mmCIF file with all atom_site columns, C-alpha atoms in Angstrom:
data_model
loop_
_atom_site.group_PDB
_atom_site.id
_atom_site.type_symbol
_atom_site.label_atom_id
_atom_site.label_alt_id
_atom_site.label_comp_id
_atom_site.label_asym_id
_atom_site.label_entity_id
_atom_site.label_seq_id
_atom_site.pdbx_PDB_ins_code
_atom_site.Cartn_x
_atom_site.Cartn_y
_atom_site.Cartn_z
_atom_site.occupancy
_atom_site.B_iso_or_equiv
_atom_site.pdbx_formal_charge
_atom_site.auth_seq_id
_atom_site.auth_comp_id
_atom_site.auth_asym_id
_atom_site.auth_atom_id
_atom_site.pdbx_PDB_model_num
ATOM 1   C CA . MET A 1 1   ? -3.722  28.767  -9.901  1.00 0.00 ? 1   MET A CA 1
ATOM 2   C CA . GLU A 1 2   ? -0.450  26.419  -10.684 1.00 0.00 ? 2   GLU A CA 1
ATOM 3   C CA . GLY A 1 3   ? -1.053  22.764  -9.095  1.00 0.00 ? 3   GLY A CA 1
ATOM 4   C CA . THR A 1 4   ? -3.928  20.219  -9.607  1.00 0.00 ? 4   THR A CA 1
ATOM 5   C CA . TYR A 1 5   ? -6.830  20.900  -7.096  1.00 0.00 ? 5   TYR A CA 1
ATOM 6   C CA . GLN A 1 6   ? -8.507  21.769  -10.829 1.00 0.00 ? 6   GLN A CA 1
ATOM 7   C CA . GLN A 1 7   ? -10.700 20.043  -13.380 1.00 0.00 ? 7   GLN A CA 1
ATOM 8   C CA . TYR A 1 8   ? -7.761  20.061  -16.081 1.00 0.00 ? 8   TYR A CA 1
ATOM 9   C CA . ILE A 1 9   ? -4.105  20.968  -16.103 1.00 0.00 ? 9   ILE A CA 1
ATOM 10  C CA . ALA A 1 10  ? -1.385  20.454  -19.023 1.00 0.00 ? 10  ALA A CA 1
ATOM 11  C CA . VAL A 1 11  ? 1.265   18.029  -19.298 1.00 0.00 ? 11  VAL A CA 1
ATOM 12  C CA . PRO A 1 12  ? 3.557   17.188  -21.866 1.00 0.00 ? 12  PRO A CA 1
ATOM 13  C CA . ALA A 1 13  ? 2.274   14.268  -24.051 1.00 0.00 ? 13  ALA A CA 1
ATOM 14  C CA . ILE A 1 14  ? 5.525   11.928  -22.821 1.00 0.00 ? 14  ILE A CA 1
ATOM 15  C CA . TYR A 1 15  ? 3.825   11.919  -19.484 1.00 0.00 ? 15  TYR A CA 1
ATOM 16  C CA . ALA A 1 16  ? 0.090   11.446  -20.278 1.00 0.00 ? 16  ALA A CA 1
ATOM 17  C CA . THR A 1 17  ? -0.859  8.046   -19.513 1.00 0.00 ? 17  THR A CA 1
ATOM 18  C CA . ARG A 1 18  ? -4.152  6.423   -21.407 1.00 0.00 ? 18  ARG A CA 1
ATOM 19  C CA . ILE A 1 19  ? -7.018  5.638   -19.116 1.00 0.00 ? 19  ILE A CA 1
ATOM 20  C CA . PRO A 1 20  ? -8.972  2.505   -20.030 1.00 0.00 ? 20  PRO A CA 1
ATOM 21  C CA . ALA A 1 21  ? -12.667 3.380   -20.932 1.00 0.00 ? 21  ALA A CA 1
ATOM 22  C CA . ASN A 1 22  ? -14.209 1.422   -17.917 1.00 0.00 ? 22  ASN A CA 1
ATOM 23  C CA . VAL A 1 23  ? -12.092 3.320   -15.421 1.00 0.00 ? 23  VAL A CA 1
ATOM 24  C CA . ASP A 1 24  ? -13.339 6.348   -14.648 1.00 0.00 ? 24  ASP A CA 1
ATOM 25  C CA . LEU A 1 25  ? -11.971 9.507   -13.400 1.00 0.00 ? 25  LEU A CA 1
ATOM 26  C CA . PHE A 1 26  ? -12.382 9.347   -9.511  1.00 0.00 ? 26  PHE A CA 1
ATOM 27  C CA . HIS A 1 27  ? -10.839 5.849   -9.706  1.00 0.00 ? 27  HIS A CA 1
ATOM 28  C CA . ALA A 1 28  ? -8.237  6.847   -11.901 1.00 0.00 ? 28  ALA A CA 1
ATOM 29  C CA . ALA A 1 29  ? -6.913  9.218   -9.876  1.00 0.00 ? 29  ALA A CA 1
ATOM 30  C CA . PRO A 1 30  ? -5.692  7.459   -6.718  1.00 0.00 ? 30  PRO A CA 1
ATOM 31  C CA . LEU A 1 31  ? -4.481  4.507   -9.062  1.00 0.00 ? 31  LEU A CA 1
ATOM 32  C CA . MET A 1 32  ? -2.092  6.912   -10.656 1.00 0.00 ? 32  MET A CA 1
ATOM 33  C CA . CYS A 1 33  ? -0.365  8.145   -7.356  1.00 0.00 ? 33  CYS A CA 1
ATOM 34  C CA . SER A 1 34  ? -0.637  5.769   -4.580  1.00 0.00 ? 34  SER A CA 1
ATOM 35  C CA . GLY A 1 35  ? -1.758  2.843   -6.736  1.00 0.00 ? 35  GLY A CA 1
ATOM 36  C CA . THR A 1 36  ? 1.435   3.079   -9.162  1.00 0.00 ? 36  THR A CA 1
ATOM 37  C CA . THR A 1 37  ? 3.569   3.010   -5.795  1.00 0.00 ? 37  THR A CA 1
ATOM 38  C CA . ALA A 1 38  ? 2.217   0.162   -4.721  1.00 0.00 ? 38  ALA A CA 1
ATOM 39  C CA . TYR A 1 39  ? 2.598   -1.934  -7.962  1.00 0.00 ? 39  TYR A CA 1
ATOM 40  C CA . ALA A 1 40  ? 6.335   -0.620  -8.075  1.00 0.00 ? 40  ALA A CA 1
ATOM 41  C CA . ALA A 1 41  ? 6.489   -1.911  -4.638  1.00 0.00 ? 41  ALA A CA 1
ATOM 42  C CA . LEU A 1 42  ? 5.140   -5.438  -5.569  1.00 0.00 ? 42  LEU A CA 1
ATOM 43  C CA . GLN A 1 43  ? 7.752   -5.652  -8.069  1.00 0.00 ? 43  GLN A CA 1
ATOM 44  C CA . LYS A 1 44  ? 10.566  -4.834  -6.036  1.00 0.00 ? 44  LYS A CA 1
ATOM 45  C CA . SER A 1 45  ? 9.475   -7.297  -3.913  1.00 0.00 ? 45  SER A CA 1
ATOM 46  C CA . ASP A 1 46  ? 9.951   -10.183 -6.129  1.00 0.00 ? 46  ASP A CA 1
ATOM 47  C CA . LEU A 1 47  ? 7.159   -11.999 -4.629  1.00 0.00 ? 47  LEU A CA 1
ATOM 48  C CA . ARG A 1 48  ? 5.575   -15.102 -6.612  1.00 0.00 ? 48  ARG A CA 1
ATOM 49  C CA . ALA A 1 49  ? 2.236   -17.044 -6.512  1.00 0.00 ? 49  ALA A CA 1
ATOM 50  C CA . GLY A 1 50  ? 1.762   -19.023 -3.516  1.00 0.00 ? 50  GLY A CA 1
ATOM 51  C CA . GLU A 1 51  ? 4.059   -16.729 -1.491  1.00 0.00 ? 51  GLU A CA 1
ATOM 52  C CA . TRP A 1 52  ? 3.118   -14.682 1.943   1.00 0.00 ? 52  TRP A CA 1
ATOM 53  C CA . ALA A 1 53  ? 3.066   -11.045 2.003   1.00 0.00 ? 53  ALA A CA 1
ATOM 54  C CA . VAL A 1 54  ? 2.708   -8.759  4.857   1.00 0.00 ? 54  VAL A CA 1
ATOM 55  C CA . ILE A 1 55  ? 1.217   -5.491  3.888   1.00 0.00 ? 55  ILE A CA 1
ATOM 56  C CA . LEU A 1 56  ? 2.101   -2.978  7.004   1.00 0.00 ? 56  LEU A CA 1
ATOM 57  C CA . GLY A 1 57  ? -0.865  -0.187  6.959   1.00 0.00 ? 57  GLY A CA 1
ATOM 58  C CA . ALA A 1 58  ? -2.959  -2.590  5.276   1.00 0.00 ? 58  ALA A CA 1
ATOM 59  C CA . GLY A 1 59  ? -6.354  -0.412  5.488   1.00 0.00 ? 59  GLY A CA 1
ATOM 60  C CA . GLY A 1 60  ? -4.964  2.654   3.905   1.00 0.00 ? 60  GLY A CA 1
ATOM 61  C CA . GLY A 1 61  ? -4.307  4.507   1.071   1.00 0.00 ? 61  GLY A CA 1
ATOM 62  C CA . LEU A 1 62  ? -1.495  2.970   -0.289  1.00 0.00 ? 62  LEU A CA 1
ATOM 63  C CA . GLY A 1 63  ? -1.818  -0.580  1.652   1.00 0.00 ? 63  GLY A CA 1
ATOM 64  C CA . HIS A 1 64  ? -5.489  -1.523  0.184   1.00 0.00 ? 64  HIS A CA 1
ATOM 65  C CA . PHE A 1 65  ? -4.053  -1.022  -3.321  1.00 0.00 ? 65  PHE A CA 1
ATOM 66  C CA . ALA A 1 66  ? -0.747  -3.350  -2.341  1.00 0.00 ? 66  ALA A CA 1
ATOM 67  C CA . VAL A 1 67  ? -3.191  -6.034  -0.812  1.00 0.00 ? 67  VAL A CA 1
ATOM 68  C CA . GLN A 1 68  ? -5.239  -6.268  -3.868  1.00 0.00 ? 68  GLN A CA 1
ATOM 69  C CA . ILE A 1 69  ? -2.174  -6.212  -6.116  1.00 0.00 ? 69  ILE A CA 1
ATOM 70  C CA . ALA A 1 70  ? -0.141  -8.754  -4.252  1.00 0.00 ? 70  ALA A CA 1
ATOM 71  C CA . ARG A 1 71  ? -3.466  -11.164 -4.453  1.00 0.00 ? 71  ARG A CA 1
ATOM 72  C CA . ALA A 1 72  ? -3.661  -10.358 -8.108  1.00 0.00 ? 72  ALA A CA 1
ATOM 73  C CA . MET A 1 73  ? -0.324  -11.601 -8.475  1.00 0.00 ? 73  MET A CA 1
ATOM 74  C CA . GLY A 1 74  ? -1.036  -14.897 -6.920  1.00 0.00 ? 74  GLY A CA 1
ATOM 75  C CA . ALA A 1 75  ? 0.045   -14.094 -3.304  1.00 0.00 ? 75  ALA A CA 1
ATOM 76  C CA . ARG A 1 76  ? -1.088  -15.060 0.290   1.00 0.00 ? 76  ARG A CA 1
ATOM 77  C CA . VAL A 1 77  ? -1.677  -11.652 2.199   1.00 0.00 ? 77  VAL A CA 1
ATOM 78  C CA . ILE A 1 78  ? -1.492  -11.163 6.047   1.00 0.00 ? 78  ILE A CA 1
ATOM 79  C CA . ALA A 1 79  ? -3.089  -7.575  6.264   1.00 0.00 ? 79  ALA A CA 1
ATOM 80  C CA . VAL A 1 80  ? -1.742  -5.487  9.586   1.00 0.00 ? 80  VAL A CA 1
ATOM 81  C CA . ASP A 1 81  ? -3.694  -2.394  10.646  1.00 0.00 ? 81  ASP A CA 1
ATOM 82  C CA . SER A 1 82  ? -5.716  -1.413  13.578  1.00 0.00 ? 82  SER A CA 1
ATOM 83  C CA . GLY A 1 83  ? -9.462  -0.586  14.006  1.00 0.00 ? 83  GLY A CA 1
ATOM 84  C CA . ALA A 1 84  ? -12.851 -2.056  13.091  1.00 0.00 ? 84  ALA A CA 1
ATOM 85  C CA . ALA A 1 85  ? -12.933 -0.049  9.896   1.00 0.00 ? 85  ALA A CA 1
ATOM 86  C CA . LYS A 1 86  ? -9.791  -1.393  8.548   1.00 0.00 ? 86  LYS A CA 1
ATOM 87  C CA . LYS A 1 87  ? -10.135 -4.822  9.244   1.00 0.00 ? 87  LYS A CA 1
ATOM 88  C CA . GLU A 1 88  ? -14.101 -4.520  7.565   1.00 0.00 ? 88  GLU A CA 1
ATOM 89  C CA . LEU A 1 89  ? -11.855 -3.131  4.312   1.00 0.00 ? 89  LEU A CA 1
ATOM 90  C CA . CYS A 1 90  ? -9.290  -5.835  4.398   1.00 0.00 ? 90  CYS A CA 1
ATOM 91  C CA . THR A 1 91  ? -11.682 -8.513  5.097   1.00 0.00 ? 91  THR A CA 1
ATOM 92  C CA . SER A 1 92  ? -13.619 -7.593  2.069   1.00 0.00 ? 92  SER A CA 1
ATOM 93  C CA . LEU A 1 93  ? -10.519 -8.036  -0.065  1.00 0.00 ? 93  LEU A CA 1
ATOM 94  C CA . ARG A 1 94  ? -9.928  -11.549 1.049   1.00 0.00 ? 94  ARG A CA 1
ATOM 95  C CA . VAL A 1 95  ? -6.861  -11.304 2.750   1.00 0.00 ? 95  VAL A CA 1
ATOM 96  C CA . SER A 1 96  ? -5.728  -14.635 4.105   1.00 0.00 ? 96  SER A CA 1
ATOM 97  C CA . GLU A 1 97  ? -5.470  -12.816 7.901   1.00 0.00 ? 97  GLU A CA 1
ATOM 98  C CA . PHE A 1 98  ? -6.183  -9.622  9.428   1.00 0.00 ? 98  PHE A CA 1
ATOM 99  C CA . ILE A 1 99  ? -4.157  -8.621  12.520  1.00 0.00 ? 99  ILE A CA 1
ATOM 100 C CA . ASP A 1 100 ? -5.571  -5.797  14.526  1.00 0.00 ? 100 ASP A CA 1
ATOM 101 C CA . ILE A 1 101 ? -1.985  -4.475  16.027  1.00 0.00 ? 101 ILE A CA 1
ATOM 102 C CA . THR A 1 102 ? -4.345  -2.871  19.048  1.00 0.00 ? 102 THR A CA 1
ATOM 103 C CA . SER A 1 103 ? -6.016  -6.662  20.199  1.00 0.00 ? 103 SER A CA 1
ATOM 104 C CA . GLY A 1 104 ? -3.230  -7.863  22.027  1.00 0.00 ? 104 GLY A CA 1
ATOM 105 C CA . THR A 1 105 ? -2.154  -10.304 19.444  1.00 0.00 ? 105 THR A CA 1
ATOM 106 C CA . ASP A 1 106 ? 1.683   -10.107 18.647  1.00 0.00 ? 106 ASP A CA 1
ATOM 107 C CA . PRO A 1 107 ? 1.900   -9.643  14.759  1.00 0.00 ? 107 PRO A CA 1
ATOM 108 C CA . VAL A 1 108 ? 5.406   -11.262 14.386  1.00 0.00 ? 108 VAL A CA 1
ATOM 109 C CA . GLN A 1 109 ? 4.562   -14.276 16.368  1.00 0.00 ? 109 GLN A CA 1
ATOM 110 C CA . ARG A 1 110 ? 1.252   -14.940 14.609  1.00 0.00 ? 110 ARG A CA 1
ATOM 111 C CA . THR A 1 111 ? 2.608   -14.230 10.989  1.00 0.00 ? 111 THR A CA 1
ATOM 112 C CA . MET A 1 112 ? 5.020   -16.963 12.098  1.00 0.00 ? 112 MET A CA 1
ATOM 113 C CA . GLU A 1 113 ? 2.478   -19.351 12.998  1.00 0.00 ? 113 GLU A CA 1
ATOM 114 C CA . LEU A 1 114 ? 0.700   -18.969 9.611   1.00 0.00 ? 114 LEU A CA 1
ATOM 115 C CA . THR A 1 115 ? 3.353   -18.745 7.291   1.00 0.00 ? 115 THR A CA 1
ATOM 116 C CA . GLY A 1 116 ? 5.478   -21.633 8.754   1.00 0.00 ? 116 GLY A CA 1
ATOM 117 C CA . GLY A 1 117 ? 8.616   -19.532 9.335   1.00 0.00 ? 117 GLY A CA 1
ATOM 118 C CA . GLY A 1 118 ? 8.332   -15.965 8.047   1.00 0.00 ? 118 GLY A CA 1
ATOM 119 C CA . ALA A 1 119 ? 6.686   -13.812 5.399   1.00 0.00 ? 119 ALA A CA 1
ATOM 120 C CA . HIS A 1 120 ? 8.856   -13.606 2.042   1.00 0.00 ? 120 HIS A CA 1
ATOM 121 C CA . ALA A 1 121 ? 7.868   -9.957  1.494   1.00 0.00 ? 121 ALA A CA 1
ATOM 122 C CA . VAL A 1 122 ? 6.705   -7.088  3.792   1.00 0.00 ? 122 VAL A CA 1
ATOM 123 C CA . ILE A 1 123 ? 5.457   -3.824  2.246   1.00 0.00 ? 123 ILE A CA 1
ATOM 124 C CA . VAL A 1 124 ? 5.716   -0.978  4.469   1.00 0.00 ? 124 VAL A CA 1
ATOM 125 C CA . ALA A 1 125 ? 2.677   1.091   3.795   1.00 0.00 ? 125 ALA A CA 1
ATOM 126 C CA . SER A 1 126 ? 2.247   2.378   7.209   1.00 0.00 ? 126 SER A CA 1
ATOM 127 C CA . ALA A 1 127 ? 4.251   5.645   8.156   1.00 0.00 ? 127 ALA A CA 1
ATOM 128 C CA . HIS A 1 128 ? 4.670   5.094   11.558  1.00 0.00 ? 128 HIS A CA 1
ATOM 129 C CA . PRO A 1 129 ? 8.170   4.692   12.625  1.00 0.00 ? 129 PRO A CA 1
ATOM 130 C CA . SER A 1 130 ? 7.052   1.314   14.926  1.00 0.00 ? 130 SER A CA 1
ATOM 131 C CA . SER A 1 131 ? 6.112   0.131   11.633  1.00 0.00 ? 131 SER A CA 1
ATOM 132 C CA . TYR A 1 132 ? 9.794   0.257   10.130  1.00 0.00 ? 132 TYR A CA 1
ATOM 133 C CA . ALA A 1 133 ? 11.393  -1.212  13.091  1.00 0.00 ? 133 ALA A CA 1
ATOM 134 C CA . SER A 1 134 ? 9.490   -4.314  13.149  1.00 0.00 ? 134 SER A CA 1
ATOM 135 C CA . ALA A 1 135 ? 9.104   -4.915  9.345   1.00 0.00 ? 135 ALA A CA 1
ATOM 136 C CA . PRO A 1 136 ? 12.435  -7.428  9.015   1.00 0.00 ? 136 PRO A CA 1
ATOM 137 C CA . GLN A 1 137 ? 10.914  -9.389  12.155  1.00 0.00 ? 137 GLN A CA 1
ATOM 138 C CA . PHE A 1 138 ? 8.208   -10.956 9.845   1.00 0.00 ? 138 PHE A CA 1
ATOM 139 C CA . LEU A 1 139 ? 10.691  -12.320 7.546   1.00 0.00 ? 139 LEU A CA 1
ATOM 140 C CA . ARG A 1 140 ? 11.807  -15.653 6.633   1.00 0.00 ? 140 ARG A CA 1
ATOM 141 C CA . VAL A 1 141 ? 15.481  -16.409 5.262   1.00 0.00 ? 141 VAL A CA 1
ATOM 142 C CA . GLY A 1 142 ? 15.764  -14.827 1.950   1.00 0.00 ? 142 GLY A CA 1
ATOM 143 C CA . GLY A 1 143 ? 12.879  -11.779 2.654   1.00 0.00 ? 143 GLY A CA 1
ATOM 144 C CA . THR A 1 144 ? 12.410  -8.461  1.294   1.00 0.00 ? 144 THR A CA 1
ATOM 145 C CA . VAL A 1 145 ? 11.428  -5.776  2.973   1.00 0.00 ? 145 VAL A CA 1
ATOM 146 C CA . VAL A 1 146 ? 9.923   -2.568  0.724   1.00 0.00 ? 146 VAL A CA 1
ATOM 147 C CA . CYS A 1 147 ? 9.848   0.641   2.089   1.00 0.00 ? 147 CYS A CA 1
ATOM 148 C CA . VAL A 1 148 ? 7.166   2.442   0.546   1.00 0.00 ? 148 VAL A CA 1
ATOM 149 C CA . ALA A 1 149 ? 5.569   5.277   2.997   1.00 0.00 ? 149 ALA A CA 1
ATOM 150 C CA . MET A 1 150 ? 7.331   8.270   4.485   1.00 0.00 ? 150 MET A CA 1
ATOM 151 C CA . PRO A 1 151 ? 7.628   8.758   7.948   1.00 0.00 ? 151 PRO A CA 1
ATOM 152 C CA . PRO A 1 152 ? 7.148   12.157  9.298   1.00 0.00 ? 152 PRO A CA 1
ATOM 153 C CA . THR A 1 153 ? 10.796  12.073  11.305  1.00 0.00 ? 153 THR A CA 1
ATOM 154 C CA . SER A 1 154 ? 14.290  11.343  10.534  1.00 0.00 ? 154 SER A CA 1
ATOM 155 C CA . LYS A 1 155 ? 14.407  8.917   13.049  1.00 0.00 ? 155 LYS A CA 1
ATOM 156 C CA . ALA A 1 156 ? 12.667  6.180   12.085  1.00 0.00 ? 156 ALA A CA 1
ATOM 157 C CA . SER A 1 157 ? 14.673  3.270   10.797  1.00 0.00 ? 157 SER A CA 1
ATOM 158 C CA . VAL A 1 158 ? 14.518  0.056   9.610   1.00 0.00 ? 158 VAL A CA 1
ATOM 159 C CA . GLY A 1 159 ? 14.948  -1.777  12.752  1.00 0.00 ? 159 GLY A CA 1
ATOM 160 C CA . GLY A 1 160 ? 16.841  -4.937  12.996  1.00 0.00 ? 160 GLY A CA 1
ATOM 161 C CA . ASP A 1 161 ? 20.173  -6.356  14.324  1.00 0.00 ? 161 ASP A CA 1
ATOM 162 C CA . PRO A 1 162 ? 22.425  -6.257  11.512  1.00 0.00 ? 162 PRO A CA 1
ATOM 163 C CA . ASN A 1 163 ? 24.000  -9.649  12.645  1.00 0.00 ? 163 ASN A CA 1
ATOM 164 C CA . ASP A 1 164 ? 20.263  -10.930 11.896  1.00 0.00 ? 164 ASP A CA 1
ATOM 165 C CA . LEU A 1 165 ? 19.785  -9.214  8.980   1.00 0.00 ? 165 LEU A CA 1
ATOM 166 C CA . ILE A 1 166 ? 23.064  -11.055 7.638   1.00 0.00 ? 166 ILE A CA 1
ATOM 167 C CA . ALA A 1 167 ? 22.434  -14.129 8.804   1.00 0.00 ? 167 ALA A CA 1
ATOM 168 C CA . LYS A 1 168 ? 18.684  -14.239 7.305   1.00 0.00 ? 168 LYS A CA 1
ATOM 169 C CA . ASN A 1 169 ? 19.795  -12.966 3.899   1.00 0.00 ? 169 ASN A CA 1
ATOM 170 C CA . ILE A 1 170 ? 17.127  -10.017 4.115   1.00 0.00 ? 170 ILE A CA 1
ATOM 171 C CA . SER A 1 171 ? 16.997  -7.449  1.359   1.00 0.00 ? 171 SER A CA 1
ATOM 172 C CA . ILE A 1 172 ? 15.650  -3.941  1.812   1.00 0.00 ? 172 ILE A CA 1
ATOM 173 C CA . GLN A 1 173 ? 14.173  -2.217  -1.084  1.00 0.00 ? 173 GLN A CA 1
ATOM 174 C CA . ALA A 1 174 ? 12.772  1.082   -1.358  1.00 0.00 ? 174 ALA A CA 1
ATOM 175 C CA . THR A 1 175 ? 10.424  2.780   -4.004  1.00 0.00 ? 175 THR A CA 1
ATOM 176 C CA . MET A 1 176 ? 8.566   6.187   -4.863  1.00 0.00 ? 176 MET A CA 1
ATOM 177 C CA . VAL A 1 177 ? 5.986   6.222   -7.054  1.00 0.00 ? 177 VAL A CA 1
ATOM 178 C CA . GLY A 1 178 ? 6.488   4.463   -10.539 1.00 0.00 ? 178 GLY A CA 1
ATOM 179 C CA . THR A 1 179 ? 6.876   4.257   -14.090 1.00 0.00 ? 179 THR A CA 1
ATOM 180 C CA . LEU A 1 180 ? 4.700   5.204   -16.688 1.00 0.00 ? 180 LEU A CA 1
ATOM 181 C CA . GLY A 1 181 ? 4.505   1.424   -17.630 1.00 0.00 ? 181 GLY A CA 1
ATOM 182 C CA . GLU A 1 182 ? 3.883   0.606   -14.288 1.00 0.00 ? 182 GLU A CA 1
ATOM 183 C CA . ALA A 1 183 ? 0.842   3.290   -13.997 1.00 0.00 ? 183 ALA A CA 1
ATOM 184 C CA . ALA A 1 184 ? -0.492  1.592   -17.101 1.00 0.00 ? 184 ALA A CA 1
ATOM 185 C CA . ALA A 1 185 ? -0.088  -1.808  -15.814 1.00 0.00 ? 185 ALA A CA 1
ATOM 186 C CA . VAL A 1 186 ? -1.981  -0.662  -12.348 1.00 0.00 ? 186 VAL A CA 1
ATOM 187 C CA . LEU A 1 187 ? -4.899  1.181   -14.407 1.00 0.00 ? 187 LEU A CA 1
ATOM 188 C CA . ASP A 1 188 ? -5.077  -2.209  -16.409 1.00 0.00 ? 188 ASP A CA 1
ATOM 189 C CA . LEU A 1 189 ? -5.627  -4.392  -13.640 1.00 0.00 ? 189 LEU A CA 1
ATOM 190 C CA . CYS A 1 190 ? -8.470  -1.961  -12.456 1.00 0.00 ? 190 CYS A CA 1
ATOM 191 C CA . ALA A 1 191 ? -9.738  -2.436  -15.982 1.00 0.00 ? 191 ALA A CA 1
ATOM 192 C CA . GLN A 1 192 ? -9.963  -6.265  -15.438 1.00 0.00 ? 192 GLN A CA 1
ATOM 193 C CA . GLY A 1 193 ? -11.658 -5.897  -12.268 1.00 0.00 ? 193 GLY A CA 1
ATOM 194 C CA . LEU A 1 194 ? -8.391  -7.067  -10.186 1.00 0.00 ? 194 LEU A CA 1
ATOM 195 C CA . VAL A 1 195 ? -7.985  -3.881  -8.594  1.00 0.00 ? 195 VAL A CA 1
ATOM 196 C CA . THR A 1 196 ? -10.691 -1.516  -7.323  1.00 0.00 ? 196 THR A CA 1
ATOM 197 C CA . PRO A 1 197 ? -10.002 1.564   -5.781  1.00 0.00 ? 197 PRO A CA 1
ATOM 198 C CA . VAL A 1 198 ? -11.616 2.409   -2.124  1.00 0.00 ? 198 VAL A CA 1
ATOM 199 C CA . ILE A 1 199 ? -12.451 5.821   -2.070  1.00 0.00 ? 199 ILE A CA 1
ATOM 200 C CA . THR A 1 200 ? -14.091 8.685   -0.183  1.00 0.00 ? 200 THR A CA 1
ATOM 201 C CA . LYS A 1 201 ? -15.077 11.642  -2.183  1.00 0.00 ? 201 LYS A CA 1
ATOM 202 C CA . PHE A 1 202 ? -14.936 15.344  -1.128  1.00 0.00 ? 202 PHE A CA 1
ATOM 203 C CA . PRO A 1 203 ? -16.257 18.666  -2.591  1.00 0.00 ? 203 PRO A CA 1
ATOM 204 C CA . LEU A 1 204 ? -13.471 21.172  -3.248  1.00 0.00 ? 204 LEU A CA 1
ATOM 205 C CA . GLU A 1 205 ? -14.582 23.339  -0.510  1.00 0.00 ? 205 GLU A CA 1
ATOM 206 C CA . GLN A 1 206 ? -13.900 20.475  2.230   1.00 0.00 ? 206 GLN A CA 1
ATOM 207 C CA . VAL A 1 207 ? -10.368 19.750  0.658   1.00 0.00 ? 207 VAL A CA 1
ATOM 208 C CA . SER A 1 208 ? -8.866  20.984  4.411   1.00 0.00 ? 208 SER A CA 1
ATOM 209 C CA . ARG A 1 209 ? -11.289 18.651  6.061   1.00 0.00 ? 209 ARG A CA 1
ATOM 210 C CA . ALA A 1 210 ? -10.268 16.084  4.043   1.00 0.00 ? 210 ALA A CA 1
ATOM 211 C CA . ILE A 1 211 ? -6.544  16.658  4.320   1.00 0.00 ? 211 ILE A CA 1
ATOM 212 C CA . GLN A 1 212 ? -7.138  16.848  8.144   1.00 0.00 ? 212 GLN A CA 1
ATOM 213 C CA . LEU A 1 213 ? -8.719  13.279  8.250   1.00 0.00 ? 213 LEU A CA 1
ATOM 214 C CA . LEU A 1 214 ? -5.752  12.193  6.182   1.00 0.00 ? 214 LEU A CA 1
ATOM 215 C CA . LYS A 1 215 ? -3.276  13.637  9.064   1.00 0.00 ? 215 LYS A CA 1
ATOM 216 C CA . GLU A 1 216 ? -5.345  11.740  11.747  1.00 0.00 ? 216 GLU A CA 1
ATOM 217 C CA . GLY A 1 217 ? -5.168  8.339   9.985   1.00 0.00 ? 217 GLY A CA 1
ATOM 218 C CA . ASN A 1 218 ? -9.218  8.555   9.510   1.00 0.00 ? 218 ASN A CA 1
ATOM 219 C CA . VAL A 1 219 ? -9.736  7.833   5.985   1.00 0.00 ? 219 VAL A CA 1
ATOM 220 C CA . VAL A 1 220 ? -10.319 4.317   4.883   1.00 0.00 ? 220 VAL A CA 1
ATOM 221 C CA . GLY A 1 221 ? -8.832  3.858   1.418   1.00 0.00 ? 221 GLY A CA 1
ATOM 222 C CA . ARG A 1 222 ? -8.315  6.882   -0.518  1.00 0.00 ? 222 ARG A CA 1
ATOM 223 C CA . ALA A 1 223 ? -9.661  10.476  -0.074  1.00 0.00 ? 223 ALA A CA 1
ATOM 224 C CA . VAL A 1 224 ? -10.610 12.106  -3.442  1.00 0.00 ? 224 VAL A CA 1
ATOM 225 C CA . VAL A 1 225 ? -11.763 15.576  -4.406  1.00 0.00 ? 225 VAL A CA 1
ATOM 226 C CA . ASP A 1 226 ? -14.484 15.947  -6.842  1.00 0.00 ? 226 ASP A CA 1
ATOM 227 C CA . LEU A 1 227 ? -13.586 19.288  -8.810  1.00 0.00 ? 227 LEU A CA 1
ATOM 228 C CA . TRP A 1 228 ? -17.129 18.853  -10.484 1.00 0.00 ? 228 TRP A CA 1
ATOM 229 C CA . SER A 1 229 ? -19.249 19.346  -7.631  1.00 0.00 ? 229 SER A CA 1
#
């Protein structure tokens, strides 16, 4: 069987990345995909220490990495997601604020109050079209939206009146995975204890269930298949 639902796979040496000795394989696996993607997104955001970052979908597989990496960069993080489990996760990651989109609180208005005029960067780690539609509204003048999660429909768009985007000098960036250097960098953050993947393990015979739970958005953090179980 070709693919990676197996214990070992051969790749050209140029594409191999050394895993630090104190990072186990179950944690390295999501770091090499969503962790690297989140790291690349934060690099494109030009976020600096002390600035504000909004992470849309902060409790998900991409989002919880973006939260931790942003904090490792010295940023202040506002996590936007829904549900008690996502709130518990984001709170454990020491975000400055968690905004539950189902609570009745206007996340844009609350962000403006907390930041004194808007965030410096918004990382869209939620694939829901509404996340893309609202993303620019969270920003201050000169802010950056980084598109990461891929919506299930081509009808989704990064919302906003072009006149508003121009007047606020908004930048829109996008990223898909990252470079070998960025993969090594996020593995190093994990080795230092600055980034810890939140994972749910599934045995190989439950891989279909894991995929279904991911589709439903019912996995906190990242699902990892245990091929040795």
